[in-house]
mmCIF file of C-alpha atoms in Angstrom:
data_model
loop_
_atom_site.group_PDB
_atom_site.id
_atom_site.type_symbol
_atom_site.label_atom_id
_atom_site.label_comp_id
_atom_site.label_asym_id
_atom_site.label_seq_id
_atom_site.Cartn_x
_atom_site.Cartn_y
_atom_site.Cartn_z
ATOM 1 C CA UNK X 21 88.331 170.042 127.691
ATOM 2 C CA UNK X 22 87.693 173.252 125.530
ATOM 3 C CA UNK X 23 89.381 171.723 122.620
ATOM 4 C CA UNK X 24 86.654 168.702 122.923
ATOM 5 C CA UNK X 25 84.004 171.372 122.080
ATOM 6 C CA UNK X 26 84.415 171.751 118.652
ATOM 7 C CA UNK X 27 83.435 168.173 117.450
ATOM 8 C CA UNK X 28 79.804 169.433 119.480
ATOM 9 C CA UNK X 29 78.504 170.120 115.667
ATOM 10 C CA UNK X 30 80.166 167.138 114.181
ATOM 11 C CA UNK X 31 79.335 164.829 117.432
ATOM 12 C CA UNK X 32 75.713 165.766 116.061
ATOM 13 C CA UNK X 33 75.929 165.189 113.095
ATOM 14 C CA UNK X 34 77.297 161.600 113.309
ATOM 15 C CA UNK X 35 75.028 160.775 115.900
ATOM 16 C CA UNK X 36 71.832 161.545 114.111
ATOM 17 C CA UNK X 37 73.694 159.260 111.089
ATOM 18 C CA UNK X 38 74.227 156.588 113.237
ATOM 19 C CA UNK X 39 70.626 156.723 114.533
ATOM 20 C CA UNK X 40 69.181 157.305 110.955
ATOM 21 C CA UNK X 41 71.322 153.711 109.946
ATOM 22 C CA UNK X 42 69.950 151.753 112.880
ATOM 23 C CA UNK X 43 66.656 152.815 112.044
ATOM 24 C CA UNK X 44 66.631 151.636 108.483
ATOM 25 C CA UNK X 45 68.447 148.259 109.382
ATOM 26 C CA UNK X 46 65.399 147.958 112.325
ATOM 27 C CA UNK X 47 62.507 148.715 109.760
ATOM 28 C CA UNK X 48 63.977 147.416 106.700
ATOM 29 C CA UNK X 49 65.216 143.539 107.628
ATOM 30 C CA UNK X 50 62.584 141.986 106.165
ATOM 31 C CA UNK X 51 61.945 144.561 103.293
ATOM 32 C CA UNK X 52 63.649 144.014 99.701
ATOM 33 C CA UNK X 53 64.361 147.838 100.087
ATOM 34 C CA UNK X 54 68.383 146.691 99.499
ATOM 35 C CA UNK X 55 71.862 148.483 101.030
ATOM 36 C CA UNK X 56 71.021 152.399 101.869
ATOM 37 C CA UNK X 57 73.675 154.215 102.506
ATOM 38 C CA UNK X 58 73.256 157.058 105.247
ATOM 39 C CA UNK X 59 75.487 160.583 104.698
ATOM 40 C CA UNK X 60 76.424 163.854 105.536
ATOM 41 C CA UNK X 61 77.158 165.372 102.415
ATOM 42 C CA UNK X 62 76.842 168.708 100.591
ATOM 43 C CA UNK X 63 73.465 167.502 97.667
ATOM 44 C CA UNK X 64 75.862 168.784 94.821
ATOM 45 C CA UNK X 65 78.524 165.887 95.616
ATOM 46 C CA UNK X 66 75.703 162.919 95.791
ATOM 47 C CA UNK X 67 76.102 160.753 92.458
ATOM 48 C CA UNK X 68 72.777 160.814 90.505
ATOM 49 C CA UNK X 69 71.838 158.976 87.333
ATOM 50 C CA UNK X 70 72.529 155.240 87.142
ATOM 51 C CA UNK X 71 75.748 155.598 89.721
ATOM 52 C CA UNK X 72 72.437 156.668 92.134
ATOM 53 C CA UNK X 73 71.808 154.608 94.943
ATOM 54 C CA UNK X 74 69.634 153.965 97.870
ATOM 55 C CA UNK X 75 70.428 157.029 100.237
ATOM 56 C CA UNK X 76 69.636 159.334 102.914
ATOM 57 C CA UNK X 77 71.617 162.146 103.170
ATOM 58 C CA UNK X 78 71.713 164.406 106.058
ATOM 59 C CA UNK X 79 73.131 168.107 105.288
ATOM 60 C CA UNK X 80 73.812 170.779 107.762
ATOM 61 C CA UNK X 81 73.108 173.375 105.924
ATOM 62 C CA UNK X 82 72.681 176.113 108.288
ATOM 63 C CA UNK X 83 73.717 176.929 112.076
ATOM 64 C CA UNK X 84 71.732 179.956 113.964
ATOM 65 C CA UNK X 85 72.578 180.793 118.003
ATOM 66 C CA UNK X 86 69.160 179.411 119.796
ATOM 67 C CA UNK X 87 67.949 182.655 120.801
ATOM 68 C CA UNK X 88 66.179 181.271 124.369
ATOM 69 C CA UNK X 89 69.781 179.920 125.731
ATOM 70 C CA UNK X 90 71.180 183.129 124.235
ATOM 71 C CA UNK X 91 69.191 185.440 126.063
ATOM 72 C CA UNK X 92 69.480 183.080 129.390
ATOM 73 C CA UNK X 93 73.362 183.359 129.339
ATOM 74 C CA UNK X 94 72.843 187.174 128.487
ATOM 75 C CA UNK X 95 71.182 187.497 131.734
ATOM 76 C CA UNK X 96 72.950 185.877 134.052
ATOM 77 C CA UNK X 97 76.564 187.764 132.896
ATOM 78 C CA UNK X 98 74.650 190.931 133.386
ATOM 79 C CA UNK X 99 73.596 189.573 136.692
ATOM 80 C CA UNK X 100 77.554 189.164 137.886
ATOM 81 C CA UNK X 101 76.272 185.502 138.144
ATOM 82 C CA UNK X 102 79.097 182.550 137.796
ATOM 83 C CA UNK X 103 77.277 180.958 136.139
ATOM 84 C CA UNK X 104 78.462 180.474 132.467
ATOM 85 C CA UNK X 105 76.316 178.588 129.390
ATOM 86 C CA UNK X 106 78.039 177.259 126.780
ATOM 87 C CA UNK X 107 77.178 178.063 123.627
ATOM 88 C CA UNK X 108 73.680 176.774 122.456
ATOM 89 C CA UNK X 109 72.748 176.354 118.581
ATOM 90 C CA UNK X 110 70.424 175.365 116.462
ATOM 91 C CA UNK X 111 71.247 172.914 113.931
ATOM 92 C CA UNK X 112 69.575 172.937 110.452
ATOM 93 C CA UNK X 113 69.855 170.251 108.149
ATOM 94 C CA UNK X 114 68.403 168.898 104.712
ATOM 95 C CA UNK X 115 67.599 165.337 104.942
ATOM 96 C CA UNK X 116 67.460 164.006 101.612
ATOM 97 C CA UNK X 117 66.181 160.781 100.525
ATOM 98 C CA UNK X 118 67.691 159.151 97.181
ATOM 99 C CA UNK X 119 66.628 155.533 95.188
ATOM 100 C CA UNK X 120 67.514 153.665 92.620
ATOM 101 C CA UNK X 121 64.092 152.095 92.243
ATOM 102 C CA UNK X 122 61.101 153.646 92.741
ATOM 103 C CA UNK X 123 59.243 154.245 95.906
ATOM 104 C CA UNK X 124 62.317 153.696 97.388
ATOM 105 C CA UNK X 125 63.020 157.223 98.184
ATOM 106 C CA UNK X 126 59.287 157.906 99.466
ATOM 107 C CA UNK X 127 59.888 154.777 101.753
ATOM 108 C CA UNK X 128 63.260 156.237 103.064
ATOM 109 C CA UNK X 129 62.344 159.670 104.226
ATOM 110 C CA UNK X 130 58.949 158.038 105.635
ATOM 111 C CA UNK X 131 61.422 156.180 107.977
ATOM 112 C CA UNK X 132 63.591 159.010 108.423
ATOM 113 C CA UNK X 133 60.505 161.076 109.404
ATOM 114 C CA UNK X 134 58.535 158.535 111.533
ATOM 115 C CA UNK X 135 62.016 158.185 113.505
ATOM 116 C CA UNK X 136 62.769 162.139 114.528
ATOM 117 C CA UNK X 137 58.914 161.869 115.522
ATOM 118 C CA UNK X 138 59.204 159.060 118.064
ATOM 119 C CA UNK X 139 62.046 160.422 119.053
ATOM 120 C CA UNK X 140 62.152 164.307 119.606
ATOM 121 C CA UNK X 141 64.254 164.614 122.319
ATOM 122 C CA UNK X 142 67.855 162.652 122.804
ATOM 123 C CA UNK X 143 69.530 162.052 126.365
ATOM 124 C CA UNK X 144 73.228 162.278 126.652
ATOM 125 C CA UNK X 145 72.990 158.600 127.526
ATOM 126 C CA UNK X 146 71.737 158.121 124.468
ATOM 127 C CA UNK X 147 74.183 160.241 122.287
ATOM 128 C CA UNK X 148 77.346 158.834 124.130
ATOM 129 C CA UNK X 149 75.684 155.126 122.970
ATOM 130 C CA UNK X 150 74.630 155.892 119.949
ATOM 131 C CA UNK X 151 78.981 157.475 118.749
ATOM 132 C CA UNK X 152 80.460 154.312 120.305
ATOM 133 C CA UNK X 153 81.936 152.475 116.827
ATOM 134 C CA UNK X 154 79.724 149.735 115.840
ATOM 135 C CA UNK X 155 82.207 146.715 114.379
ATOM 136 C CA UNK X 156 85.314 148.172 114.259
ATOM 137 C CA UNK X 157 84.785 150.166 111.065
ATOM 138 C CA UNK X 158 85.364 153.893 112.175
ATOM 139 C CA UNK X 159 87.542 156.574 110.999
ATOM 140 C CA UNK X 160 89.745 158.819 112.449
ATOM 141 C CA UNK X 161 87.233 161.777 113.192
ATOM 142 C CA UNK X 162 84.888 158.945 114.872
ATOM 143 C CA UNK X 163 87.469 157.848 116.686
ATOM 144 C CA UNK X 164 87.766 161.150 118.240
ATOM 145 C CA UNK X 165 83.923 161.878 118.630
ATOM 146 C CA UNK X 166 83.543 158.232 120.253
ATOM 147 C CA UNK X 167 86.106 159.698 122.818
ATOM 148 C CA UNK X 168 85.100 163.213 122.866
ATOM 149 C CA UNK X 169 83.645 164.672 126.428
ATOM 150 C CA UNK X 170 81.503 166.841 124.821
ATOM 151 C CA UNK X 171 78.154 164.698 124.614
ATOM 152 C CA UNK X 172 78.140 164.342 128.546
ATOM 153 C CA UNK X 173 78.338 168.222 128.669
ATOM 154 C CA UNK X 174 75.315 168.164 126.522
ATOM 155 C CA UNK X 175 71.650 168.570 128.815
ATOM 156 C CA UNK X 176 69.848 167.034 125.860
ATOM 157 C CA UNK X 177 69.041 167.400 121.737
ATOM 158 C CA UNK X 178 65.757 168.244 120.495
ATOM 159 C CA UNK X 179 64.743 167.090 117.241
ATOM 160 C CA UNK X 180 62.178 169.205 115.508
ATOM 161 C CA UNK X 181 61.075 169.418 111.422
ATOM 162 C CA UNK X 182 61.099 172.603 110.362
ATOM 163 C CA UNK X 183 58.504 173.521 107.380
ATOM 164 C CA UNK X 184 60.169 175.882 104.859
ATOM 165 C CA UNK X 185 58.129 176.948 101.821
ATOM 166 C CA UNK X 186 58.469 175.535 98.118
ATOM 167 C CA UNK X 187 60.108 178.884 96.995
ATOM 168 C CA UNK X 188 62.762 178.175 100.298
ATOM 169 C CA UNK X 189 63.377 175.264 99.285
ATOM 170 C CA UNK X 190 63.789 175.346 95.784
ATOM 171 C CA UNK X 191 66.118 178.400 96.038
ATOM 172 C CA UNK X 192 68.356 175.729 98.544
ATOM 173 C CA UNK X 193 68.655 173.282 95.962
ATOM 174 C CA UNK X 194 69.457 175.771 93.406
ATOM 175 C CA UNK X 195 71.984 177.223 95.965
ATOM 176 C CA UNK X 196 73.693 173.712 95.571
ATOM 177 C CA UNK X 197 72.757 173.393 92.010
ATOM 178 C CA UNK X 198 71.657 170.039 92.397
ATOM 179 C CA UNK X 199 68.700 168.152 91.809
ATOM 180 C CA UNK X 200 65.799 168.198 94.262
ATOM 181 C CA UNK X 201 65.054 165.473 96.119
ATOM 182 C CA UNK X 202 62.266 164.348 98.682
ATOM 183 C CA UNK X 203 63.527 165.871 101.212
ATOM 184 C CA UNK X 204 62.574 167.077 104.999
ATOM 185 C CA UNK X 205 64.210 170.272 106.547
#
């Protein structure tokens, strides 16, 4: 079971994909908005120019200790409790949106954005449904998420936009040295 617990960041991250791709088949099936790909790459290795394509990319870009489940398990080892949390994290990620025509980026991150507000919080349930391969098309690493315990040990995932100022955000994308892109953090 412990060796289950580190796909928790990756189990994440392909859930929120998988979510992000439902979403933009659901809103876009009558739309002319054409294939968008959805991935979880760094922004340097996205192809840009005329090989660039209709994209959302979701980039973890940082990973901080939640500080409230921190201080919880803090407490209850000084208390001689049992009672053992697992580690708790907070999950930051660049979601990008890329088009080849225009608007089509605007209308990809509005999606991307309406979604995480209609749905803020995630249920296990929900997680363990949403890393079940869809059509037989999964790789290796899915594979082992789609089988991986650690969603049920999971209470719940909260999904919350965090506002970082132009001069934060332009010194990410220069940290990447690509080219900025709408984009919500």
């Amino acid at each position: 079971m412990q060796s289950n617990r580190v796909f928790a960041i990756a189990s994440i991250t392909a859930l929120l994909k998988r979510l992000l791709g439902n979403e933009i088949i659901r809103q876009f099936t009558h739309a002319s908005i054409g294939d968008v790909m959805i991935t979880a790459l760094p922004p340097d290795r996205i192809s840009l120019g005329s090989e660039e394509r209709a994209q959302l990319n979701l980039h973890l870009y940082r990973v901080t200790p939640n500080s409230t489940r921190q201080h919880a398990s803090m407490l209850s080892q000084h208390a001689a409790s049992p009672t053992r949390f697992p580690l708790a994290l907070d999950l930051h990620y660049l979601l990008a949106a890329y088009g080849e025509k225009e608007l089509q980026s605007e209308a990809l991150l509005g999606c991307a954005m309406q979604l995480f507000h209609e749905n803020p919080l995630m249920t296990p349930e929900a997680l363990r449904s949403l890393l079940t391969p869809q059509n037989g098309s999964s790789t290796d690493l899915q594979e082992i998420l789609s089988t991986s315990t650690v969603i049920d040990q999971l209470q719940a995932v909260k999904i919350s936009a965090e506002f970082l100022s132009i001069d934060d955000l332009s010194k990410l994308w220069a940290s990447w040295q690509a080219h900025a892109r709408p984009a919500l953090t």
